[in-house]
Coordinates of C-alpha atoms in Angstrom, one line a residue:
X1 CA 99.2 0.9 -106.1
X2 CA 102.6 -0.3 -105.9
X3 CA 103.2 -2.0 -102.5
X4 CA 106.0 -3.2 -100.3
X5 CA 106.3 -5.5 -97.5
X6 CA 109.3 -6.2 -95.6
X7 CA 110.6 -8.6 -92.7
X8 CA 113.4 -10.1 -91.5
X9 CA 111.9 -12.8 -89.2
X10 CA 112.2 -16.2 -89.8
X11 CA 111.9 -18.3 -93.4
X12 CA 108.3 -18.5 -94.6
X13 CA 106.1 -17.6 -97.3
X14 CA 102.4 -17.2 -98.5
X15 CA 102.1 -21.1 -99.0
X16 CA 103.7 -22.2 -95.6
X17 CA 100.3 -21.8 -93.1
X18 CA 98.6 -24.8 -95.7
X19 CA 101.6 -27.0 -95.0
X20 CA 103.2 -26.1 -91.1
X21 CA 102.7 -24.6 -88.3
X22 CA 103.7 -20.5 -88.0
X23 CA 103.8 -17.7 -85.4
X24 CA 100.3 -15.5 -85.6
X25 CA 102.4 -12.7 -86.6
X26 CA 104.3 -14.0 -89.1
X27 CA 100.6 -15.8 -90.4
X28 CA 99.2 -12.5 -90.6
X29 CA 102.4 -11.4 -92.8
X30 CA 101.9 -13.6 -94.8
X31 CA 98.2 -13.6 -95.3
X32 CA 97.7 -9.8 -96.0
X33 CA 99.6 -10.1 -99.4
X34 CA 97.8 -12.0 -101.4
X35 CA 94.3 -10.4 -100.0
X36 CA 96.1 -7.1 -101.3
X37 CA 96.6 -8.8 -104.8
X38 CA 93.0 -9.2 -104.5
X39 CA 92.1 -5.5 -104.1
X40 CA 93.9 -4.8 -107.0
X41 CA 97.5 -3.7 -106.1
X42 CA 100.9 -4.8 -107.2
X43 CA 102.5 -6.1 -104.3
X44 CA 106.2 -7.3 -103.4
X45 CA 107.4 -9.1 -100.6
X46 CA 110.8 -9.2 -99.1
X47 CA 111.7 -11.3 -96.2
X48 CA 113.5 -15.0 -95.8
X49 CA 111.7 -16.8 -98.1
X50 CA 114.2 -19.4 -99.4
X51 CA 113.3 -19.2 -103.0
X52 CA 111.7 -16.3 -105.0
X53 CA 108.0 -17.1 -105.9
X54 CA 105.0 -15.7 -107.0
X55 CA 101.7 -16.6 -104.5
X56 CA 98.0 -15.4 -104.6
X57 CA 99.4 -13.1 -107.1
X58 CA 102.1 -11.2 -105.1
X59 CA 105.8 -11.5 -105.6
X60 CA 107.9 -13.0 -102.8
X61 CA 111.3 -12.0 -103.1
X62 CA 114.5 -13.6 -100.7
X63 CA 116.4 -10.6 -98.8
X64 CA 119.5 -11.3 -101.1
X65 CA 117.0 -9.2 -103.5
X66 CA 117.8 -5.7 -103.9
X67 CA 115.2 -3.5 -102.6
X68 CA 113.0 -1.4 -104.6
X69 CA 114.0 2.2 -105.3
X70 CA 110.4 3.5 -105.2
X71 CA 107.4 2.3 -104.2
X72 CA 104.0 3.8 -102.9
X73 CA 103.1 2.3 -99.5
X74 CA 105.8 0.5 -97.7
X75 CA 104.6 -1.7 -94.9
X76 CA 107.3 -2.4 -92.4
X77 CA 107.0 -5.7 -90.4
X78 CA 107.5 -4.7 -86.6
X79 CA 110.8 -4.0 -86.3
X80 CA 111.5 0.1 -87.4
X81 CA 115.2 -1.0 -88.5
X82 CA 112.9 -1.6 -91.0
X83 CA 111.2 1.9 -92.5
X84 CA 114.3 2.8 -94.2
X85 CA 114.5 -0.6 -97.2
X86 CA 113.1 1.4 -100.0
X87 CA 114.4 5.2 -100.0
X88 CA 111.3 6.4 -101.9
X89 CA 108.5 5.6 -100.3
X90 CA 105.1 7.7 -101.3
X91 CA 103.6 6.3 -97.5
X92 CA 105.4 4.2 -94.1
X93 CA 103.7 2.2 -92.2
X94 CA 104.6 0.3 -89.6
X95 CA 103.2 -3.0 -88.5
X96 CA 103.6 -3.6 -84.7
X97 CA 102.4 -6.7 -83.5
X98 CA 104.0 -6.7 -80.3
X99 CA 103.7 -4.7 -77.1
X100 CA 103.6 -1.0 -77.8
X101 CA 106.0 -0.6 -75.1
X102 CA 108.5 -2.5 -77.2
X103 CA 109.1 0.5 -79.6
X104 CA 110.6 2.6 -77.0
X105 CA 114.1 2.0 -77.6
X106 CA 113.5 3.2 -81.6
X107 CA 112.0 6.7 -80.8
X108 CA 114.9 8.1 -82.6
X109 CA 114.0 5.8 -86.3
X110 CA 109.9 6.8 -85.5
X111 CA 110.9 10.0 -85.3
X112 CA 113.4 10.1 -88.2
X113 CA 110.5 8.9 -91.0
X114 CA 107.1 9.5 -89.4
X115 CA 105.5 6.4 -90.4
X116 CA 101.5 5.7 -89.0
X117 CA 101.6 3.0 -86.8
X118 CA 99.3 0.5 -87.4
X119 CA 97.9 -1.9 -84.2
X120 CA 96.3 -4.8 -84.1
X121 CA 94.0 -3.9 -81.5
X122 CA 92.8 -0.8 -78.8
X123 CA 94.5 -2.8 -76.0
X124 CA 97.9 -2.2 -77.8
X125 CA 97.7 0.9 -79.2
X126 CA 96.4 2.4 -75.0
X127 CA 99.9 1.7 -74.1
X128 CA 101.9 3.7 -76.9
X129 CA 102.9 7.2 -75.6
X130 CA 102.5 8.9 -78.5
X131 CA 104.8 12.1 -77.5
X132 CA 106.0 12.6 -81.7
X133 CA 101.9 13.5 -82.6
X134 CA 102.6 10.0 -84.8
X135 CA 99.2 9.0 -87.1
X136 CA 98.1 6.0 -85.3
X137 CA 95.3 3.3 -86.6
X138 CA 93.6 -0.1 -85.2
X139 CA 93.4 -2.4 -88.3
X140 CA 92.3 -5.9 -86.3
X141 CA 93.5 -9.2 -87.9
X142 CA 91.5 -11.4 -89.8
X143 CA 91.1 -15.1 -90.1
X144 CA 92.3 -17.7 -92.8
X145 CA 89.5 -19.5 -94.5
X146 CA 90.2 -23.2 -93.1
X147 CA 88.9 -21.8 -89.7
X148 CA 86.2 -19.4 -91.8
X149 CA 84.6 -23.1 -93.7
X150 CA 81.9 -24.0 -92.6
X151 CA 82.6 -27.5 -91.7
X152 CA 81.0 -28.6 -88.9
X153 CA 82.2 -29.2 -85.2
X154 CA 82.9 -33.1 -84.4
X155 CA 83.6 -33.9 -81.1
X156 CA 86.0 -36.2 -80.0
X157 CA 85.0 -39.2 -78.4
X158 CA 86.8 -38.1 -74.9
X159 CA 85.9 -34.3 -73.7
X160 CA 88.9 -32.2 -74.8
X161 CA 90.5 -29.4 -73.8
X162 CA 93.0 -28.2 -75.6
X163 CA 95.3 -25.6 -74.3
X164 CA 97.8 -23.4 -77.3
X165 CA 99.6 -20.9 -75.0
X166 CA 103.5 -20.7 -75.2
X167 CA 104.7 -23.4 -72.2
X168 CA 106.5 -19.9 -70.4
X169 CA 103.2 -17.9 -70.5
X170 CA 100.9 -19.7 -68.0
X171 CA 101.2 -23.3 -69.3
X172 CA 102.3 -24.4 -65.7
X173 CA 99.3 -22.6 -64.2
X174 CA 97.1 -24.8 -66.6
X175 CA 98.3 -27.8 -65.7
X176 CA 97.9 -27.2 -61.8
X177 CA 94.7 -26.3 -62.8
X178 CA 94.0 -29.9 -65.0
X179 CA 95.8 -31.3 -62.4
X180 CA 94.2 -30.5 -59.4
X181 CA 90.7 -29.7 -60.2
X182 CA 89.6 -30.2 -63.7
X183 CA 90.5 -33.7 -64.3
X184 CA 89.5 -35.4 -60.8
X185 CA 86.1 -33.8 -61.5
X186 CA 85.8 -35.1 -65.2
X187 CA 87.7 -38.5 -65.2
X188 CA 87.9 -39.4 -68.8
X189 CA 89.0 -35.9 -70.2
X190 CA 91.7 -35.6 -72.2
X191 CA 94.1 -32.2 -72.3
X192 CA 96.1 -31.2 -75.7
X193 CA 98.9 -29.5 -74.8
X194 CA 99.6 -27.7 -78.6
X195 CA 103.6 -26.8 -78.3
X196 CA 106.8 -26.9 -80.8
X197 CA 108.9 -26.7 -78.0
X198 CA 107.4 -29.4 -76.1
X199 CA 106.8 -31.6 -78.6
X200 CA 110.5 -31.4 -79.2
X201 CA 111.6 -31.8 -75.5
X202 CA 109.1 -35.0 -75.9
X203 CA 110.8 -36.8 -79.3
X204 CA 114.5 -36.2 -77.3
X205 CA 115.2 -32.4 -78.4
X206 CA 117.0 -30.3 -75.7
X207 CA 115.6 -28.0 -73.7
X208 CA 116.5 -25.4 -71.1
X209 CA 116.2 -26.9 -67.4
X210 CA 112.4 -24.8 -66.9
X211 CA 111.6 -26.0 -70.0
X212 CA 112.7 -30.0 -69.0
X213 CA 111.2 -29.6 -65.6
X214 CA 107.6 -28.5 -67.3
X215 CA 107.5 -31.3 -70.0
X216 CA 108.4 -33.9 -67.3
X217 CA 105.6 -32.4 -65.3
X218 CA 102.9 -32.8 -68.3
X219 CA 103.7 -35.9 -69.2
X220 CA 102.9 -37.5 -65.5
X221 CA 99.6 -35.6 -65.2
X222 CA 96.6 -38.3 -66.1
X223 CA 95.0 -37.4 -69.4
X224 CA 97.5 -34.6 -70.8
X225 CA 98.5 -35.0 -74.2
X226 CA 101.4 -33.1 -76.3
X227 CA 101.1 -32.5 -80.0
X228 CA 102.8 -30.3 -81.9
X229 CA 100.8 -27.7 -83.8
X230 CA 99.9 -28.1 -87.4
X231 CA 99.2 -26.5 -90.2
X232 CA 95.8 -24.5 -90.8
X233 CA 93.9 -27.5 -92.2
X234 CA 95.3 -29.7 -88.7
X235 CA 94.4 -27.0 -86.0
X236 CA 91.4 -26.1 -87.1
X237 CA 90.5 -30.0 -87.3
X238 CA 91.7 -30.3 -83.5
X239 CA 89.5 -26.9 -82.4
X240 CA 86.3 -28.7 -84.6
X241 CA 87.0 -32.0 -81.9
X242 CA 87.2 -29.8 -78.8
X243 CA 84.7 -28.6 -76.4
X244 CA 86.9 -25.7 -74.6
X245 CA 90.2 -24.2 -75.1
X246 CA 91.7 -22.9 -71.8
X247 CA 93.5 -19.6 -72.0
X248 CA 95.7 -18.5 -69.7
X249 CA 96.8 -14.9 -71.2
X250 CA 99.6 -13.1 -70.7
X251 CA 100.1 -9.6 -70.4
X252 CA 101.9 -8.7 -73.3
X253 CA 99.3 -10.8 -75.3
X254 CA 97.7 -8.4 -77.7
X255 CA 96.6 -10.6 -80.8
X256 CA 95.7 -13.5 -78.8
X257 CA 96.2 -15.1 -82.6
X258 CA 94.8 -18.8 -82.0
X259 CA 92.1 -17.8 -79.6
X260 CA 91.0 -15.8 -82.9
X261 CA 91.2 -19.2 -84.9
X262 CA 89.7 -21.2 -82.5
X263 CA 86.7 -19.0 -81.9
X264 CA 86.2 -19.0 -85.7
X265 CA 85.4 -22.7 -84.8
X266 CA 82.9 -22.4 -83.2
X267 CA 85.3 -23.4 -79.9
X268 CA 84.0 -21.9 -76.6
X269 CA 86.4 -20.3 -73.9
X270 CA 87.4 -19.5 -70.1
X271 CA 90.3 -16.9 -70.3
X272 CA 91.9 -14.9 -67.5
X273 CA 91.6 -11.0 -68.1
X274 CA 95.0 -10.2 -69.3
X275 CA 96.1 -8.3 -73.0
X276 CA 93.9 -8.0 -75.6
X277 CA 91.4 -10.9 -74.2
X278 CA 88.3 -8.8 -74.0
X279 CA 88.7 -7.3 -77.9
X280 CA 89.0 -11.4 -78.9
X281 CA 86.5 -12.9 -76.9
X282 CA 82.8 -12.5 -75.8
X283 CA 82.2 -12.9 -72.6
X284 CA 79.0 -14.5 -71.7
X285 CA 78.6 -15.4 -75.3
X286 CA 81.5 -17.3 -76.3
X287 CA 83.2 -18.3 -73.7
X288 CA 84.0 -16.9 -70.2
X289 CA 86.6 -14.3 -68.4
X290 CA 87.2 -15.3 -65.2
X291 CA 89.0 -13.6 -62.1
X292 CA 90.6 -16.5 -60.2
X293 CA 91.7 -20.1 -60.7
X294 CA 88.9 -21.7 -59.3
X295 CA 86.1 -19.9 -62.0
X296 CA 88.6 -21.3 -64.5
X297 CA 88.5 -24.5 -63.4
X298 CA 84.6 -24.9 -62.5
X299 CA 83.8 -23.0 -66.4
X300 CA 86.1 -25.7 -68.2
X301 CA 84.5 -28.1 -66.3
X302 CA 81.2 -27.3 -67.4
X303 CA 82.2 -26.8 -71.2
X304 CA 83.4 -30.5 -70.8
X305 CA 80.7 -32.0 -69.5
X306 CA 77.5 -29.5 -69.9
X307 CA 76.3 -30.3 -73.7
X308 CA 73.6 -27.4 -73.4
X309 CA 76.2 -24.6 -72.5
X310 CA 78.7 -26.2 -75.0
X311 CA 76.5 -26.0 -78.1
X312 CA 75.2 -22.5 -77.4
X313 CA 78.7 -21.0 -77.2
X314 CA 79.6 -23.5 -79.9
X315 CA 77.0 -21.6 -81.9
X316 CA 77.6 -18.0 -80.6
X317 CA 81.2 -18.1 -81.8
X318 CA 80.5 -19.9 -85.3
X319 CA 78.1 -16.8 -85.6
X320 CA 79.9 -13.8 -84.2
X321 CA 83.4 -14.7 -84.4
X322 CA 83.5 -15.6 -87.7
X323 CA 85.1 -12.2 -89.3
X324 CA 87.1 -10.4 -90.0
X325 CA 88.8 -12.1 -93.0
X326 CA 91.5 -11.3 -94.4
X327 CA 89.9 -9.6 -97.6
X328 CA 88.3 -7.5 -94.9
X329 CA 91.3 -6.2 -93.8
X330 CA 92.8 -6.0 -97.0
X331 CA 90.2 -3.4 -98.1
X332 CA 90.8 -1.8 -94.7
X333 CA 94.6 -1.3 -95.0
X334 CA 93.2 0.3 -98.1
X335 CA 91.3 2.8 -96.2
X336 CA 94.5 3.8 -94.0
X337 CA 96.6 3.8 -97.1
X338 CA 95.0 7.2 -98.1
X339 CA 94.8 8.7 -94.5
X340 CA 99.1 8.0 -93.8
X341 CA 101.1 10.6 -94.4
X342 CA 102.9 11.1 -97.6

């Protein structure tokens, strides 16, 4: 089957999660090609790639390229300015990775080439008001083999948090927790603040005033650490040395992409309730959903300093959290490949 994938984000290509840090979303992109390859189909890629290449089998092409006249399944990449890049297409789909509420403004584009939807999880897809009778489909996201390896967790000398959340959605929350209540109880943790933006603030970048006002506040709290994030290799190193990740959430969070990794790590949790949490993590099992601030705080202390309830979430999540890869969902996109709409 001949098969198209299209976006217009940002420069990147199959090889760039081994070498740099990237968006979940765009990860995902760029991950479900060459596990396509390996089901068998021919499959293009347009999107910013600097340089046309060919990766795990499937061709990456820059957007200077001239689309394809005809192809059997074209997968749109989020945005539905996108359906129309091949003009004969056997099937549309379209990729949101975003809030469903976000498609709202392109009712008129849905409605003009009836592509299935495709959502990464139920949390999403409850909040699309499907009024057009649309063909909908869950297809959840898988995991890239450096967090799949089964390489052993080494803690880090100091009890580490680590904390991945985008510094506007609940970073300063964190830190009030760390701050106030997680850090006077455990005196010698340490807290990795993951963040491009703060990272950059931190080596003299610019940043917007909230943005400046935030980094100055991390960097005066005892124990906080910024880093920027890495490549796949690097992260899943720094979940392997880590005894709890502290999520926040966010509303609008319906991938919760480096929970996903991180849990694949074998790293435990405490998350507020909010998106998608519930579909990424088990609660109880593999880390905890709590209702207020102080649960959150008295649950991360406990993963830093209670050995017994680390290692059996440590082990719950290298056991149950370790799938969906990528070939998984490969072979599923196959299965909604013959249900869409020709």
């Amino acid at each position: 089957m001949h098969i198209t994938l299209v976006d217009d984000s940002i420069p990147f290509d199959g090889f760039t999660p081994t070498t740099r840090a990237l968006g979940g979303a765009e990860k995902a992109f760029a991950s479900l090609a060459g596990a396509l390859v390996r089901r068998g189909h021919d499959v293009h890629v347009y999107n910013r790639a600097r340089f046309p290449l060919l990766i795990e089998g499937a061709h990456w092409e820059t957007m200077e390229k001239s689309f394809p006249t005809q192809t059997d399944v074209l997968i749109a990449f989020r945005k539905p300015s996108l359906l129309p890049a091949v003009r004969l297409a056997g099937k549309r789909l379209l990729w949101v990775t975003a809030s469903a509420r976000q498609l709202e403004p392109a009712r008129k584009a849905l409605d003009s080439f009836r592509p299935m939807l495709v959502f990464l999880g139920r949390t999403q897809m409850a909040a699309w008001r499907n009024v057009e009778g649309l063909t909908v489909r869950v297809v959840s996201p898988g995991v890239r083999q450096d967090f799949l390896a089964d390489t052993p967790t080494e803690l880090a000398a100091q009890p580490t948090a680590v904390v991945t959340t985008h510094p506007a959605h609940g970073l300063d929350w964190v830190l009030d927790r760390w701050a106030l209540q997680i850090r006077p109880a455990v005196a010698n943790a340490r807290l990795v603040v993951v963040s491009t933006l703060l990272e950059k603030g931190k080596a003299g970048g610019e940043l917007p005033d909230d943005m400046r006002a935030l980094l100055e506040k991390a960097t005066a709290i005892p124990g906080v650490e910024i880093v920027a994030p890495g490549g796949d290799s690097t992260m899943a190193a720094l979940y392997r040395s880590a005894r709890v990740h502290l999520y926040p959430g966010h509303p609008d969070d319906m991938a919760c992409w480096t929970l996903m990794e991180s849990q694949a790590c074998g790293l435990p949790a405490v998350a507020r309730p909010l998106g998608a949490i519930h579909e990424r993590l088990r609660d109880g099992q593999t880390g905890q959903i709590v209702p207020d601030e102080d649960a959150f705080a008295n649950v991360a202390i406990r993963l830093l300093t209670d050995d017994e309830m680390f290692w059996s979430m440590n082990r719950d999540a290298c056991q149950m959290q370790r799938t969906p890869t990528w070939d998984a969902v490969a072979s599923e996109f196959g299965s909604v490949f013959s249900m869409a709409a020709g």
